[in-house]
Amino acid sequence: MQSNLPHLQSIFTADCVIFGFSEGELKVLLIERNEYPFKEWWGLPGFFVEHNETIDDAVKRILLEHTGLKGIYMEQLYTFGDLQRHPQGRIITVAYYAMLRLEAIGNNLKPSTDYVRKAQWHPLNHLPDLAFDHKNIIEKSIEKIRRKVSHSPIAFELLPEKFTLTQLQQLYEAIWDKKLDKRNFRKKMLKYNILKELDEKQKGVSYRAAKLYKFDKRKYNKIFKNELNFSK
Amino acid sequence: MQSNLPHLQSIFTADCVIFGFSEGELKVLLIERNEYPFKEWWGLPGFFVEHNETIDDAVKRILLEHTGLKGIYMEQLYTFGDLQRHPQGRIITVAYYAMLRLEAIGNNLKPSTDYVRKAQWHPLNHLPDLAFDHKNIIEKSIEKIRRKVSHSPIAFELLPEKFTLTQLQQLYEAIWDKKLDKRNFRKKMLKYNILKELDEKQKGVSYRAAKLYKFDKRKYNKIFKNELNFSK
């Protein structure tokens, strides 16, 4: 069929939007491209989907080749097909996203393809100019995360297992891109009773060490169970 | 770029998953195809995305040509790219879905392309054999709707503006594909206080006419407002 319908053929790519949280900031993983005509452009890890691979396989392969990361569970976000999104013609791209505990990964990023010069975390609030429509793709991902944090505990996937209330507040501030009142935030958060206060404090900080907390998924599920869910 | 990379070129299509609810059943809009080699196969309204149209435009055009429906707000569901999904080679498809008030549309379906013999609503529980991976696409849509009804009022988009509690229960039973206990369902539903009881009864029924209700969106938003939403 491919050969009969050349006027219908498109190039299809996959892009990875990987979020992490560290030093009080939401970060996104970018690559610096190395190939003409995109040399030195920053963009999302992303490349062609080959004929002999599924989209799920392609996105894993691309993330590995571009950043060295593997074993990351990515979810499909959206497929972008605006006519002007790519300077080289009709290229449709599907974006996948993931939220990572940065502490487990850090800066140990190793591209293994000549198309990529380096991979690096960038604060969401200070992104360089990005290739193609990648800024738009990142914005769409943030919107998705905002909708999701409101009715699922995904925000906690970005925090270390043990965290301070300040870290938690910074994370919500980063997601919503606004300052929150400290007293109100803590009152609201503690009221839900979804945090387990640990008998432990921060280590290795020069200022007064804060209490550490853990997320209590069991309690969360009990409280935020979906009332209009008749599946059980 | 297209011409330099023939081994990367794919065919890209868009499919429409349109749900409606009538006679106590959840229905999906199917077309009977008319072209060799798919003559007389049933499937979702779906066809090629052309080079000069966005995906959003393509999906609206395809729905119009295949069924005569227009002005329907469809949301992107998922992009499917399994290697075996289509017998004619690598064809990637993006599915869009919508939930309609069937009373406003009924059976007034008019295909305007030679590729389609007819368009027809089919009960979800009695689907014919479907072309390609369309059964899988419909299942994925139902899963999406199940997740969504738990934290948003989309189920009410399928009901007439004024409905009986029996209709509401039938709808939830259809979505969850299970029988629900009448007393428990009514107790739970009325307890939320999101229904407005009308001073009106069903008309034109041969059995005892039941009370009519309306969905109270303002109250719903108040009760089910997302507690972990710090946007306000």
XYZ file of C-alpha atoms in Angstrom:
464
model
C 0.000 0.000 0.000
C 2.831 2.368 0.882
C 4.051 2.480 -2.710
C 0.586 3.064 -4.201
C -0.124 6.148 -2.163
C 2.964 8.347 -2.080
C 0.863 11.491 -1.631
C -0.416 10.132 1.673
C 2.902 9.204 3.171
C 4.125 11.039 6.229
C 7.194 10.934 8.376
C 6.301 9.846 11.885
C 8.454 10.607 14.926
C 8.258 10.130 18.696
C 9.341 12.632 21.352
C 10.009 12.131 25.074
C 8.981 14.678 27.702
C 10.781 13.615 30.876
C 10.186 15.625 34.042
C 12.286 15.609 37.171
C 12.301 17.689 40.348
C 15.421 18.838 42.195
C 16.692 21.890 44.081
C 13.132 23.112 44.372
C 12.685 23.248 40.603
C 10.750 21.272 38.025
C 13.133 20.204 35.264
C 12.786 18.767 31.806
C 15.320 16.616 29.999
C 16.640 18.172 26.785
C 19.199 17.178 24.195
C 21.524 19.313 22.151
C 21.292 18.114 18.558
C 24.355 17.468 16.501
C 23.179 17.064 12.940
C 22.836 19.516 10.097
C 20.624 21.621 9.837
C 19.750 21.394 13.529
C 23.263 21.455 15.001
C 23.321 23.044 18.471
C 19.543 23.305 18.683
C 18.034 22.160 21.946
C 14.989 19.958 21.863
C 13.237 16.997 23.380
C 14.790 13.573 22.924
C 12.970 12.465 19.796
C 13.513 10.811 16.435
C 11.994 8.720 13.670
C 9.801 5.716 14.354
C 11.164 2.922 12.158
C 8.954 0.712 10.025
C 9.680 -2.429 11.979
C 9.068 -1.185 15.511
C 5.966 -0.298 17.499
C 5.623 3.256 18.784
C 6.153 2.038 22.373
C 9.419 0.332 21.365
C 10.548 3.335 19.334
C 10.125 5.772 22.196
C 12.142 3.556 24.551
C 14.906 3.093 21.989
C 15.068 6.826 21.272
C 15.243 7.756 24.966
C 18.044 5.228 25.481
C 20.045 6.400 22.449
C 19.598 10.075 23.240
C 20.095 10.063 27.006
C 21.237 6.641 28.204
C 18.092 6.260 30.334
C 16.318 2.920 30.282
C 13.549 1.123 32.119
C 11.522 4.346 32.278
C 7.750 3.925 32.115
C 6.456 6.540 29.679
C 2.828 7.247 28.948
C 1.484 8.483 25.646
C 0.550 12.139 25.890
C -0.666 13.423 22.529
C -0.008 13.336 18.799
C 0.914 16.599 17.119
C 0.364 17.182 13.425
C 0.194 20.904 12.777
C 1.239 21.722 9.227
C 3.917 24.208 10.254
C 5.367 22.268 13.172
C 8.484 21.108 11.328
C 10.519 23.062 8.743
C 11.222 19.964 6.653
C 7.675 19.061 5.702
C 4.809 17.042 7.051
C 6.137 15.309 10.129
C 3.649 13.973 12.650
C 4.978 13.292 16.132
C 3.603 11.434 19.125
C 4.824 12.634 22.516
C 5.254 10.371 25.521
C 5.922 11.634 29.025
C 7.284 10.409 32.338
C 7.895 11.819 35.815
C 11.076 10.664 37.510
C 12.650 10.699 40.938
C 15.723 12.670 39.942
C 17.773 11.511 42.930
C 17.857 8.004 41.439
C 19.193 9.232 38.110
C 20.999 12.505 38.608
C 23.233 13.772 35.851
C 24.429 10.431 34.671
C 23.260 10.969 31.108
C 25.083 9.324 28.192
C 23.879 9.786 24.616
C 24.996 6.977 22.333
C 24.053 8.392 18.951
C 25.943 10.852 16.758
C 22.743 12.857 16.371
C 23.001 14.063 19.957
C 25.819 16.159 21.430
C 24.629 16.056 24.998
C 21.635 15.464 27.240
C 20.919 17.781 30.141
C 18.218 18.693 32.663
C 16.874 22.229 32.248
C 14.686 24.129 34.720
C 11.222 24.502 33.230
C 11.309 28.203 34.027
C 14.566 28.795 32.145
C 14.344 26.800 28.948
C 16.577 27.654 25.997
C 14.995 28.283 22.591
C 13.639 24.942 21.441
C 13.464 23.247 18.058
C 10.184 22.730 16.166
C 7.037 22.863 18.336
C 8.779 21.392 21.366
C 7.851 24.328 23.587
C 4.213 23.671 22.751
C 4.633 19.951 23.487
C 6.148 20.733 26.894
C 3.286 23.134 27.687
C 0.725 20.499 26.756
C 2.522 18.048 29.075
C 2.367 20.486 31.975
C -1.356 20.966 31.425
C -1.782 17.200 31.531
C 0.176 16.984 34.782
C -1.922 19.755 36.326
C -5.101 17.869 35.496
C -3.604 14.653 36.826
C -2.235 15.951 40.146
C -5.763 17.091 41.011
C -7.144 13.571 41.115
C -4.171 11.236 41.406
C -1.031 11.068 43.534
C 1.436 11.410 40.656
C 3.107 14.485 42.158
C 4.678 12.219 44.769
C 6.437 10.294 41.981
C 8.735 13.283 41.558
C 9.767 13.530 45.222
C 12.349 11.461 47.040
C 10.740 8.752 49.153
C 11.331 10.887 52.258
C 10.728 14.591 51.799
C 10.171 17.787 53.745
C 6.998 19.858 53.602
C 9.060 22.617 51.980
C 10.034 20.282 49.144
C 6.407 19.258 48.726
C 5.284 22.878 48.596
C 8.022 23.779 46.105
C 6.881 20.938 43.894
C 3.245 22.093 43.893
C 4.428 25.659 43.295
C 6.471 24.480 40.314
C 3.585 22.490 38.844
C 1.099 25.328 39.242
C 3.717 27.976 38.454
C 2.683 30.157 41.408
C 3.658 30.927 45.000
C 1.496 29.265 47.639
C 0.963 30.502 51.166
C 3.039 28.320 53.494
C 0.540 28.153 56.368
C -2.462 27.422 54.148
C -0.559 24.831 52.138
C 0.558 22.919 55.244
C -2.852 23.126 56.854
C -4.546 21.791 53.723
C -1.948 19.077 53.142
C -1.830 17.799 56.710
C -5.617 17.848 57.009
C -5.910 15.171 54.321
C -3.909 12.870 56.496
C -2.112 11.367 53.492
C 1.387 12.076 54.823
C 3.203 9.934 57.342
C 5.380 12.014 59.678
C 8.687 10.201 60.214
C 10.793 10.188 63.345
C 13.644 11.466 61.224
C 15.061 14.761 60.036
C 16.931 16.022 56.991
C 20.632 15.213 56.965
C 23.596 17.166 55.651
C 21.939 20.578 55.602
C 23.606 23.680 56.984
C 20.314 25.217 58.165
C 17.918 23.876 60.765
C 16.989 20.338 59.702
C 13.300 19.833 58.872
C 11.090 16.857 59.627
C 10.825 14.216 56.941
C 7.539 12.811 55.642
C 6.464 9.867 53.535
C 3.449 9.651 51.248
C 0.783 7.248 52.520
C -0.673 5.757 49.363
C -3.139 3.525 51.210
C -4.728 6.491 52.960
C -4.698 8.534 49.790
C -6.622 5.866 47.927
C -9.139 5.673 50.755
C -9.751 9.411 50.895
C -9.603 10.213 47.207
C -11.368 7.097 46.056
C -13.649 8.041 43.262
C -17.129 8.341 44.593
C -18.781 7.977 41.220
C -16.803 4.850 40.559
C -19.238 1.937 40.546
C -16.675 -0.643 39.505
C -16.473 -2.183 43.000
C 12.682 15.366 3.522
C 9.896 12.989 2.543
C 11.683 11.945 -0.634
C 15.062 11.379 1.056
C 13.732 8.943 3.587
C 11.381 6.487 1.886
C 12.156 3.763 4.433
C 10.750 5.981 7.177
C 7.501 6.877 5.499
C 4.259 5.698 6.994
C 0.611 5.981 6.159
C -1.228 7.924 8.828
C -4.974 7.666 9.419
C -7.540 8.992 11.889
C -10.474 7.065 13.397
C -13.569 8.331 15.210
C -15.042 6.554 18.239
C -18.462 8.117 18.745
C -20.562 6.943 21.682
C -24.255 7.457 22.171
C -26.800 6.170 24.674
C -30.354 5.138 23.850
C -32.882 2.470 24.808
C -30.809 1.697 27.892
C -27.780 0.780 25.819
C -24.414 2.318 25.112
C -23.893 2.498 21.363
C -20.997 3.139 19.047
C -21.191 4.574 15.552
C -19.891 2.200 12.865
C -19.654 2.309 9.100
C -19.936 -0.442 6.560
C -17.065 -0.073 4.137
C -17.542 -0.207 0.432
C -14.105 -0.499 -1.105
C -12.051 -3.485 -2.140
C -10.613 -5.356 -0.246
C -12.687 -4.246 2.739
C -16.135 -4.315 1.143
C -18.859 -5.067 3.717
C -16.491 -4.910 6.667
C -17.741 -2.900 9.601
C -15.392 -0.500 11.267
C -15.007 2.906 12.864
C -15.396 5.969 10.663
C -11.762 6.494 9.708
C -9.538 7.297 6.756
C -6.280 8.842 5.588
C -4.993 12.131 6.952
C -4.041 14.192 3.911
C -0.771 16.077 3.636
C -2.360 19.489 3.657
C -4.646 19.146 6.686
C -4.066 19.055 10.412
C -5.131 15.936 12.303
C -7.976 17.873 13.969
C -9.266 18.969 10.566
C -8.872 15.482 9.101
C -10.901 13.813 11.810
C -13.771 16.291 11.405
C -13.743 15.885 7.611
C -13.705 12.088 7.875
C -16.610 12.019 10.341
C -18.620 14.304 8.064
C -17.893 12.275 4.909
C -18.544 8.934 6.576
C -21.614 9.765 8.653
C -22.902 13.234 7.835
C -22.290 14.396 11.409
C -20.708 17.783 11.910
C -19.964 20.217 14.689
C -19.060 17.341 17.021
C -16.340 18.085 19.564
C -13.955 15.131 19.504
C -11.032 14.650 21.842
C -7.830 12.850 20.953
C -7.732 9.458 22.610
C -4.605 7.557 21.607
C -2.332 6.745 18.682
C -2.065 3.102 17.670
C 0.965 1.762 15.821
C 1.187 -1.978 16.346
C 2.979 -3.686 13.480
C 0.153 -6.127 12.750
C -2.747 -3.731 13.157
C -3.408 -3.357 9.436
C -3.106 -6.029 6.726
C -1.760 -3.563 4.167
C 1.426 -2.559 5.927
C 2.595 0.016 8.419
C -0.367 2.246 9.052
C -0.398 4.377 12.181
C -3.765 5.687 13.321
C -4.835 8.291 15.834
C -8.237 7.771 17.430
C -10.495 10.608 18.549
C -13.620 10.095 20.624
C -16.813 11.896 21.523
C -19.907 11.258 23.630
C -23.183 12.456 22.156
C -26.766 13.038 23.209
C -28.309 10.600 20.766
C -31.761 12.165 20.972
C -30.412 15.225 19.159
C -28.989 13.152 16.302
C -30.890 9.926 16.044
C -30.526 7.840 12.928
C -30.158 10.704 10.554
C -26.824 9.497 9.205
C -25.766 10.252 5.649
C -22.417 9.111 4.291
C -21.217 11.205 1.349
C -18.253 9.172 0.173
C -18.179 6.106 -2.045
C -15.933 4.387 0.483
C -18.849 4.001 2.889
C -22.047 2.020 2.255
C -23.822 3.050 5.403
C -23.355 4.416 8.896
C -25.215 2.916 11.834
C -25.314 2.866 15.629
C -24.435 -0.525 17.139
C -24.932 -1.594 20.768
C -21.535 -1.948 22.407
C -22.548 -5.364 23.676
C -23.437 -6.696 20.240
C -20.776 -5.450 17.892
C -20.225 -7.177 14.553
C -16.738 -8.371 13.644
C -14.660 -5.276 13.116
C -11.910 -4.394 10.670
C -8.254 -4.000 11.693
C -7.711 -3.305 15.436
C -10.955 -1.371 15.801
C -12.237 -3.619 18.574
C -9.091 -2.808 20.534
C -9.541 0.913 19.854
C -13.131 0.783 21.152
C -11.999 -1.075 24.288
C -9.318 1.512 24.942
C -11.982 4.231 24.579
C -14.232 2.538 27.126
C -11.345 2.325 29.594
C -10.763 6.027 29.102
C -14.442 6.780 29.723
C -14.416 4.650 32.894
C -11.471 6.611 34.240
C -13.145 9.880 33.279
C -16.605 9.233 34.724
C -14.966 8.674 38.104
C -13.758 12.234 38.380
C -15.769 14.257 35.889
C -19.429 14.587 34.948
C -19.037 13.359 31.349
C -21.572 10.566 31.815
C -24.319 13.192 31.843
C -23.279 14.265 28.328
C -24.827 11.039 27.055
C -28.219 11.520 28.713
C -31.078 13.670 27.549
C -31.290 16.925 29.465
C -34.153 15.482 31.508
C -33.767 11.852 32.483
C -35.138 9.242 34.879
C -33.096 7.511 37.576
C -33.573 4.281 35.646
C -31.944 5.806 32.579
C -29.076 7.075 34.714
C -28.573 3.649 36.270
C -28.697 1.953 32.856
C -26.027 4.320 31.630
C -23.699 3.561 34.538
C -24.391 -0.145 34.104
C -23.482 0.111 30.429
C -20.275 2.023 31.134
C -19.155 -0.409 33.849
C -20.609 -3.402 32.035
C -22.284 -4.755 35.178
C -25.637 -4.803 36.960
C -25.944 -2.376 39.858
C -28.276 -2.718 42.799
C -31.176 -0.304 42.310
C -31.571 0.756 45.930
C -27.853 1.278 46.519
C -27.415 3.146 43.277
C -30.265 5.564 44.033
C -29.137 6.080 47.602
C -25.583 6.860 46.518
C -26.645 9.061 43.619
C -29.211 11.103 45.543
C -26.877 11.502 48.509
C -24.437 13.517 46.378
C -27.146 16.041 45.803
C -26.029 16.656 42.209
C -29.440 15.922 40.683
C -32.287 18.382 40.508
C -35.673 16.699 40.888
C -38.136 18.203 38.423
C -41.832 18.727 38.882
C -42.345 16.701 35.724
C -42.755 13.095 34.671
C -41.904 11.008 31.614
C -44.292 11.401 28.714
C -45.534 8.901 26.176
C -44.724 5.751 28.106
C -47.176 2.895 28.498
C -45.991 2.001 32.025
C -46.125 4.149 35.145
C -44.341 7.410 34.292
C -41.227 8.088 36.366
C -39.967 11.385 37.780
C -37.566 13.360 35.644
C -34.272 14.765 36.898
C -31.720 17.247 35.654
C -27.982 17.240 36.318
C -26.889 20.129 38.537
C -23.446 21.024 37.236
C -22.887 23.824 39.735
C -23.390 21.495 42.679
C -21.278 18.793 41.065
C -18.371 21.174 40.658
C -18.696 22.232 44.271
C -18.769 18.710 45.657
C -16.259 17.084 43.336
C -13.920 20.004 43.135
C -10.419 18.700 43.186
C -9.059 19.091 46.665
C -5.413 18.837 45.642
C -5.956 21.504 43.059
C -3.984 24.557 44.147
C -4.700 26.551 41.031
C -7.182 28.810 42.817
